[in-house]
Amino acid sequence: GHEIDLETVQTNIVRYDIAGTGMSAAQYVALLGGEGIRASMLPPTGIRLVTHRHIDESDVRRVVEVARKIVTD
């Protein structure tokens, strides 16, 4: 699955590792993109997401839901 160390999060940038999914960063980013979510790759299995002032809590919840769907489908 996903692995995020919340103790180190002190910014609007979220980096996480998807090694446990068996997917490459490119595959995962493409699946997010298919849902309208832009992310960056940190190959081979790192993902980077960035929020800004136009991203609200409902947007963040949607990204979490999509990410869960990607790893469970």
CSV table of N, CA, C and O in Angstrom, one decimal:
chain,number,residue,atom,x,y,z
A,1,GLY,N,0.8,-1.2,0.0
A,1,GLY,CA,0.0,0.0,0.0
A,1,GLY,C,0.8,1.3,0.0
A,1,GLY,O,2.0,1.3,-0.5
A,2,HIS,N,0.3,2.3,0.6
A,2,HIS,CA,0.9,3.6,0.7
A,2,HIS,C,1.6,3.7,2.0
A,2,HIS,O,1.2,3.2,3.0
A,3,GLU,N,2.7,4.5,2.0
A,3,GLU,CA,3.5,4.7,3.2
A,3,GLU,C,3.8,6.2,3.3
A,3,GLU,O,4.5,6.7,2.5
A,4,ILE,N,3.2,6.9,4.4
A,4,ILE,CA,3.5,8.3,4.6
A,4,ILE,C,3.9,8.5,6.0
A,4,ILE,O,3.2,8.0,6.9
A,5,ASP,N,5.0,9.1,6.3
A,5,ASP,CA,5.5,9.4,7.6
A,5,ASP,C,4.9,10.8,8.0
A,5,ASP,O,5.5,11.8,7.6
A,6,LEU,N,3.8,10.8,8.7
A,6,LEU,CA,3.1,12.1,9.0
A,6,LEU,C,3.9,13.0,10.0
A,6,LEU,O,3.7,14.2,10.0
A,7,GLU,N,4.9,12.4,10.7
A,7,GLU,CA,5.7,13.2,11.6
A,7,GLU,C,6.6,14.1,10.8
A,7,GLU,O,7.1,15.1,11.3
A,8,THR,N,6.9,13.8,9.6
A,8,THR,CA,7.8,14.6,8.8
A,8,THR,C,7.1,15.6,7.9
A,8,THR,O,7.8,16.4,7.2
A,9,VAL,N,5.8,15.6,7.8
A,9,VAL,CA,5.1,16.5,6.9
A,9,VAL,C,5.0,17.9,7.6
A,9,VAL,O,4.4,18.0,8.6
A,10,GLN,N,5.7,18.8,6.9
A,10,GLN,CA,5.6,20.2,7.4
A,10,GLN,C,5.5,21.2,6.2
A,10,GLN,O,6.0,22.3,6.3
A,11,THR,N,4.9,20.7,5.2
A,11,THR,CA,4.8,21.5,4.0
A,11,THR,C,3.6,21.2,3.2
A,11,THR,O,2.8,20.3,3.6
A,12,ASN,N,3.4,21.9,2.1
A,12,ASN,CA,2.2,21.5,1.2
A,12,ASN,C,2.6,20.5,0.2
A,12,ASN,O,1.8,20.2,-0.7
A,13,ILE,N,3.8,19.9,0.3
A,13,ILE,CA,4.2,18.8,-0.6
A,13,ILE,C,4.1,17.5,0.1
A,13,ILE,O,4.6,17.4,1.3
A,14,VAL,N,3.5,16.5,-0.5
A,14,VAL,CA,3.3,15.2,0.1
A,14,VAL,C,4.1,14.2,-0.9
A,14,VAL,O,3.8,14.2,-2.1
A,15,ARG,N,5.0,13.5,-0.3
A,15,ARG,CA,5.8,12.5,-1.0
A,15,ARG,C,5.5,11.2,-0.3
A,15,ARG,O,5.4,11.1,0.9
A,16,TYR,N,5.2,10.2,-1.1
A,16,TYR,CA,5.0,8.8,-0.6
A,16,TYR,C,5.4,7.7,-1.5
A,16,TYR,O,5.7,8.0,-2.7
A,17,ASP,N,5.6,6.6,-1.0
A,17,ASP,CA,6.1,5.4,-1.7
A,17,ASP,C,5.0,4.4,-2.0
A,17,ASP,O,4.2,4.1,-1.1
A,18,ILE,N,5.0,3.9,-3.2
A,18,ILE,CA,4.0,2.9,-3.6
A,18,ILE,C,4.6,1.6,-3.9
A,18,ILE,O,3.9,0.7,-4.5
A,19,ALA,N,5.8,1.3,-3.4
A,19,ALA,CA,6.4,0.0,-3.6
A,19,ALA,C,5.6,-1.2,-3.3
A,19,ALA,O,5.6,-2.2,-4.0
A,20,GLY,N,4.8,-1.0,-2.2
A,20,GLY,CA,3.9,-2.1,-1.8
A,20,GLY,C,2.7,-2.4,-2.7
A,20,GLY,O,2.0,-3.4,-2.6
A,21,THR,N,2.5,-1.6,-3.7
A,21,THR,CA,1.4,-1.8,-4.7
A,21,THR,C,1.8,-2.7,-5.8
A,21,THR,O,1.0,-3.2,-6.6
A,22,GLY,N,3.1,-2.8,-6.1
A,22,GLY,CA,3.6,-3.6,-7.2
A,22,GLY,C,3.6,-2.8,-8.5
A,22,GLY,O,3.8,-3.3,-9.6
A,23,MET,N,3.2,-1.5,-8.5
A,23,MET,CA,3.2,-0.6,-9.6
A,23,MET,C,4.4,0.2,-9.7
A,23,MET,O,5.0,0.5,-8.7
A,24,SER,N,4.7,0.7,-10.9
A,24,SER,CA,5.7,1.7,-11.1
A,24,SER,C,5.1,3.1,-10.8
A,24,SER,O,3.9,3.2,-10.9
A,25,ALA,N,6.0,4.0,-10.6
A,25,ALA,CA,5.5,5.4,-10.4
A,25,ALA,C,4.8,5.9,-11.7
A,25,ALA,O,3.7,6.6,-11.6
A,26,ALA,N,5.3,5.5,-12.8
A,26,ALA,CA,4.6,5.9,-14.1
A,26,ALA,C,3.2,5.3,-14.2
A,26,ALA,O,2.3,6.1,-14.6
A,27,GLN,N,3.0,4.1,-13.9
A,27,GLN,CA,1.7,3.5,-13.9
A,27,GLN,C,0.7,4.2,-12.9
A,27,GLN,O,-0.4,4.5,-13.3
A,28,TYR,N,1.2,4.4,-11.7
A,28,TYR,CA,0.4,5.0,-10.7
A,28,TYR,C,0.0,6.4,-11.1
A,28,TYR,O,-1.2,6.8,-11.0
A,29,VAL,N,0.9,7.2,-11.5
A,29,VAL,CA,0.7,8.6,-11.9
A,29,VAL,C,-0.3,8.6,-13.1
A,29,VAL,O,-1.2,9.5,-13.2
A,30,ALA,N,-0.2,7.7,-14.0
A,30,ALA,CA,-1.2,7.6,-15.1
A,30,ALA,C,-2.6,7.3,-14.6
A,30,ALA,O,-3.6,7.9,-15.1
A,31,LEU,N,-2.7,6.5,-13.6
A,31,LEU,CA,-4.0,6.2,-13.1
A,31,LEU,C,-4.6,7.4,-12.3
A,31,LEU,O,-5.8,7.7,-12.5
A,32,LEU,N,-3.8,8.1,-11.6
A,32,LEU,CA,-4.2,9.3,-11.0
A,32,LEU,C,-4.7,10.3,-12.0
A,32,LEU,O,-5.7,11.0,-11.9
A,33,GLY,N,-3.9,10.5,-13.1
A,33,GLY,CA,-4.2,11.4,-14.1
A,33,GLY,C,-5.5,11.1,-14.8
A,33,GLY,O,-6.2,12.0,-15.2
A,34,GLY,N,-5.8,9.8,-14.9
A,34,GLY,CA,-7.1,9.4,-15.5
A,34,GLY,C,-8.3,9.8,-14.7
A,34,GLY,O,-9.4,9.9,-15.2
A,35,GLU,N,-8.0,10.1,-13.4
A,35,GLU,CA,-9.1,10.6,-12.5
A,35,GLU,C,-9.0,12.2,-12.3
A,35,GLU,O,-9.6,12.7,-11.5
A,36,GLY,N,-8.1,12.8,-13.1
A,36,GLY,CA,-8.0,14.3,-13.1
A,36,GLY,C,-7.1,14.8,-12.0
A,36,GLY,O,-7.1,15.9,-11.6
A,37,ILE,N,-6.2,13.9,-11.4
A,37,ILE,CA,-5.3,14.3,-10.4
A,37,ILE,C,-3.9,14.3,-10.9
A,37,ILE,O,-3.4,13.4,-11.5
A,38,ARG,N,-3.3,15.5,-10.8
A,38,ARG,CA,-1.9,15.6,-11.3
A,38,ARG,C,-0.9,15.3,-10.2
A,38,ARG,O,-1.1,15.8,-9.0
A,39,ALA,N,0.0,14.5,-10.5
A,39,ALA,CA,1.1,14.1,-9.6
A,39,ALA,C,2.4,13.9,-10.3
A,39,ALA,O,2.4,13.8,-11.6
A,40,SER,N,3.5,13.9,-9.6
A,40,SER,CA,4.8,13.8,-10.2
A,40,SER,C,5.4,12.4,-9.8
A,40,SER,O,5.1,12.0,-8.7
A,41,MET,N,6.3,11.9,-10.6
A,41,MET,CA,6.9,10.7,-10.3
A,41,MET,C,8.3,11.0,-9.6
A,41,MET,O,9.0,11.9,-10.0
A,42,LEU,N,8.6,10.1,-8.7
A,42,LEU,CA,9.9,10.1,-8.1
A,42,LEU,C,10.4,8.6,-8.3
A,42,LEU,O,10.3,7.8,-7.3
A,43,PRO,N,10.8,8.2,-9.5
A,43,PRO,CA,11.0,6.8,-9.8
A,43,PRO,C,12.0,6.2,-8.9
A,43,PRO,O,12.9,6.9,-8.4
A,44,PRO,N,11.9,4.9,-8.6
A,44,PRO,CA,11.0,4.0,-9.3
A,44,PRO,C,9.6,3.9,-8.7
A,44,PRO,O,8.6,3.6,-9.4
A,45,THR,N,9.5,4.2,-7.4
A,45,THR,CA,8.1,4.0,-6.8
A,45,THR,C,7.7,5.2,-5.9
A,45,THR,O,6.8,5.0,-5.1
A,46,GLY,N,8.3,6.3,-6.1
A,46,GLY,CA,7.9,7.5,-5.3
A,46,GLY,C,6.9,8.4,-6.1
A,46,GLY,O,6.9,8.5,-7.3
A,47,ILE,N,6.0,9.0,-5.3
A,47,ILE,CA,5.0,9.9,-5.8
A,47,ILE,C,5.0,11.2,-5.1
A,47,ILE,O,5.3,11.2,-3.9
A,48,ARG,N,4.8,12.3,-5.8
A,48,ARG,CA,4.8,13.6,-5.2
A,48,ARG,C,3.5,14.4,-5.6
A,48,ARG,O,3.2,14.4,-6.8
A,49,LEU,N,2.8,14.9,-4.6
A,49,LEU,CA,1.6,15.7,-4.7
A,49,LEU,C,1.9,17.0,-4.1
A,49,LEU,O,2.5,17.1,-3.1
A,50,VAL,N,1.3,18.1,-4.7
A,50,VAL,CA,1.5,19.4,-4.1
A,50,VAL,C,0.1,20.1,-4.0
A,50,VAL,O,-0.7,20.1,-5.0
A,51,THR,N,-0.2,20.7,-2.9
A,51,THR,CA,-1.4,21.4,-2.7
A,51,THR,C,-1.1,22.9,-2.9
A,51,THR,O,0.1,23.3,-2.9
A,52,HIS,N,-2.1,23.7,-3.1
A,52,HIS,CA,-2.0,25.1,-3.1
A,52,HIS,C,-3.3,25.7,-2.6
A,52,HIS,O,-4.2,25.0,-2.2
A,53,ARG,N,-3.4,27.0,-2.6
A,53,ARG,CA,-4.5,27.7,-2.0
A,53,ARG,C,-5.9,27.4,-2.6
A,53,ARG,O,-6.9,27.6,-2.0
A,54,HIS,N,-5.9,26.8,-3.8
A,54,HIS,CA,-7.2,26.4,-4.4
A,54,HIS,C,-7.6,25.0,-4.1
A,54,HIS,O,-8.6,24.5,-4.6
A,55,ILE,N,-6.8,24.3,-3.4
A,55,ILE,CA,-7.1,22.9,-3.0
A,55,ILE,C,-7.6,22.9,-1.6
A,55,ILE,O,-7.0,23.4,-0.7
A,56,ASP,N,-8.9,22.4,-1.5
A,56,ASP,CA,-9.5,22.4,-0.2
A,56,ASP,C,-9.6,21.0,0.4
A,56,ASP,O,-9.2,20.0,-0.2
A,57,GLU,N,-10.2,20.8,1.5
A,57,GLU,CA,-10.3,19.5,2.2
A,57,GLU,C,-11.0,18.5,1.4
A,57,GLU,O,-10.6,17.3,1.4
A,58,SER,N,-12.0,18.9,0.7
A,58,SER,CA,-12.8,17.9,-0.1
A,58,SER,C,-11.9,17.4,-1.3
A,58,SER,O,-12.0,16.3,-1.7
A,59,ASP,N,-11.0,18.3,-1.8
A,59,ASP,CA,-10.1,17.8,-2.9
A,59,ASP,C,-9.1,16.8,-2.3
A,59,ASP,O,-8.9,15.8,-2.9
A,60,VAL,N,-8.6,17.0,-1.1
A,60,VAL,CA,-7.7,16.1,-0.5
A,60,VAL,C,-8.4,14.8,-0.2
A,60,VAL,O,-7.8,13.7,-0.5
A,61,ARG,N,-9.6,14.8,0.3
A,61,ARG,CA,-10.4,13.6,0.5
A,61,ARG,C,-10.6,12.8,-0.8
A,61,ARG,O,-10.5,11.6,-0.8
A,62,ARG,N,-10.8,13.5,-1.8
A,62,ARG,CA,-11.0,12.8,-3.1
A,62,ARG,C,-9.7,12.1,-3.6
A,62,ARG,O,-9.8,11.0,-4.0
A,63,VAL,N,-8.6,12.8,-3.4
A,63,VAL,CA,-7.3,12.1,-3.8
A,63,VAL,C,-7.1,10.9,-2.9
A,63,VAL,O,-6.7,9.9,-3.5
A,64,VAL,N,-7.4,10.9,-1.6
A,64,VAL,CA,-7.3,9.8,-0.8
A,64,VAL,C,-8.2,8.6,-1.3
A,64,VAL,O,-7.8,7.5,-1.4
A,65,GLU,N,-9.4,9.0,-1.6
A,65,GLU,CA,-10.4,8.0,-2.1
A,65,GLU,C,-9.8,7.3,-3.4
A,65,GLU,O,-9.9,6.1,-3.6
A,66,VAL,N,-9.4,8.1,-4.3
A,66,VAL,CA,-8.9,7.6,-5.6
A,66,VAL,C,-7.7,6.7,-5.4
A,66,VAL,O,-7.5,5.7,-5.9
A,67,ALA,N,-6.7,7.2,-4.5
A,67,ALA,CA,-5.5,6.4,-4.2
A,67,ALA,C,-5.9,5.1,-3.6
A,67,ALA,O,-5.3,4.0,-4.0
A,68,ARG,N,-6.9,5.0,-2.7
A,68,ARG,CA,-7.3,3.8,-2.1
A,68,ARG,C,-7.9,2.9,-3.2
A,68,ARG,O,-7.7,1.7,-3.3
A,69,LYS,N,-8.7,3.5,-4.1
A,69,LYS,CA,-9.3,2.7,-5.2
A,69,LYS,C,-8.2,2.1,-6.1
A,69,LYS,O,-8.3,0.9,-6.5
A,70,ILE,N,-7.2,2.9,-6.4
A,70,ILE,CA,-6.1,2.4,-7.3
A,70,ILE,C,-5.5,1.1,-6.7
A,70,ILE,O,-5.2,0.2,-7.4
A,71,VAL,N,-5.2,1.1,-5.4
A,71,VAL,CA,-4.5,0.0,-4.8
A,71,VAL,C,-5.4,-1.2,-4.5
A,71,VAL,O,-4.9,-2.3,-4.2
A,72,THR,N,-6.7,-1.0,-4.5
A,72,THR,CA,-7.6,-2.1,-4.2
A,72,THR,C,-8.3,-2.7,-5.4
A,72,THR,O,-8.8,-3.8,-5.3
A,73,ASP,N,-8.3,-2.0,-6.5
A,73,ASP,CA,-8.9,-2.6,-7.7
A,73,ASP,C,-8.0,-3.5,-8.5
A,73,ASP,O,-6.8,-3.5,-8.4
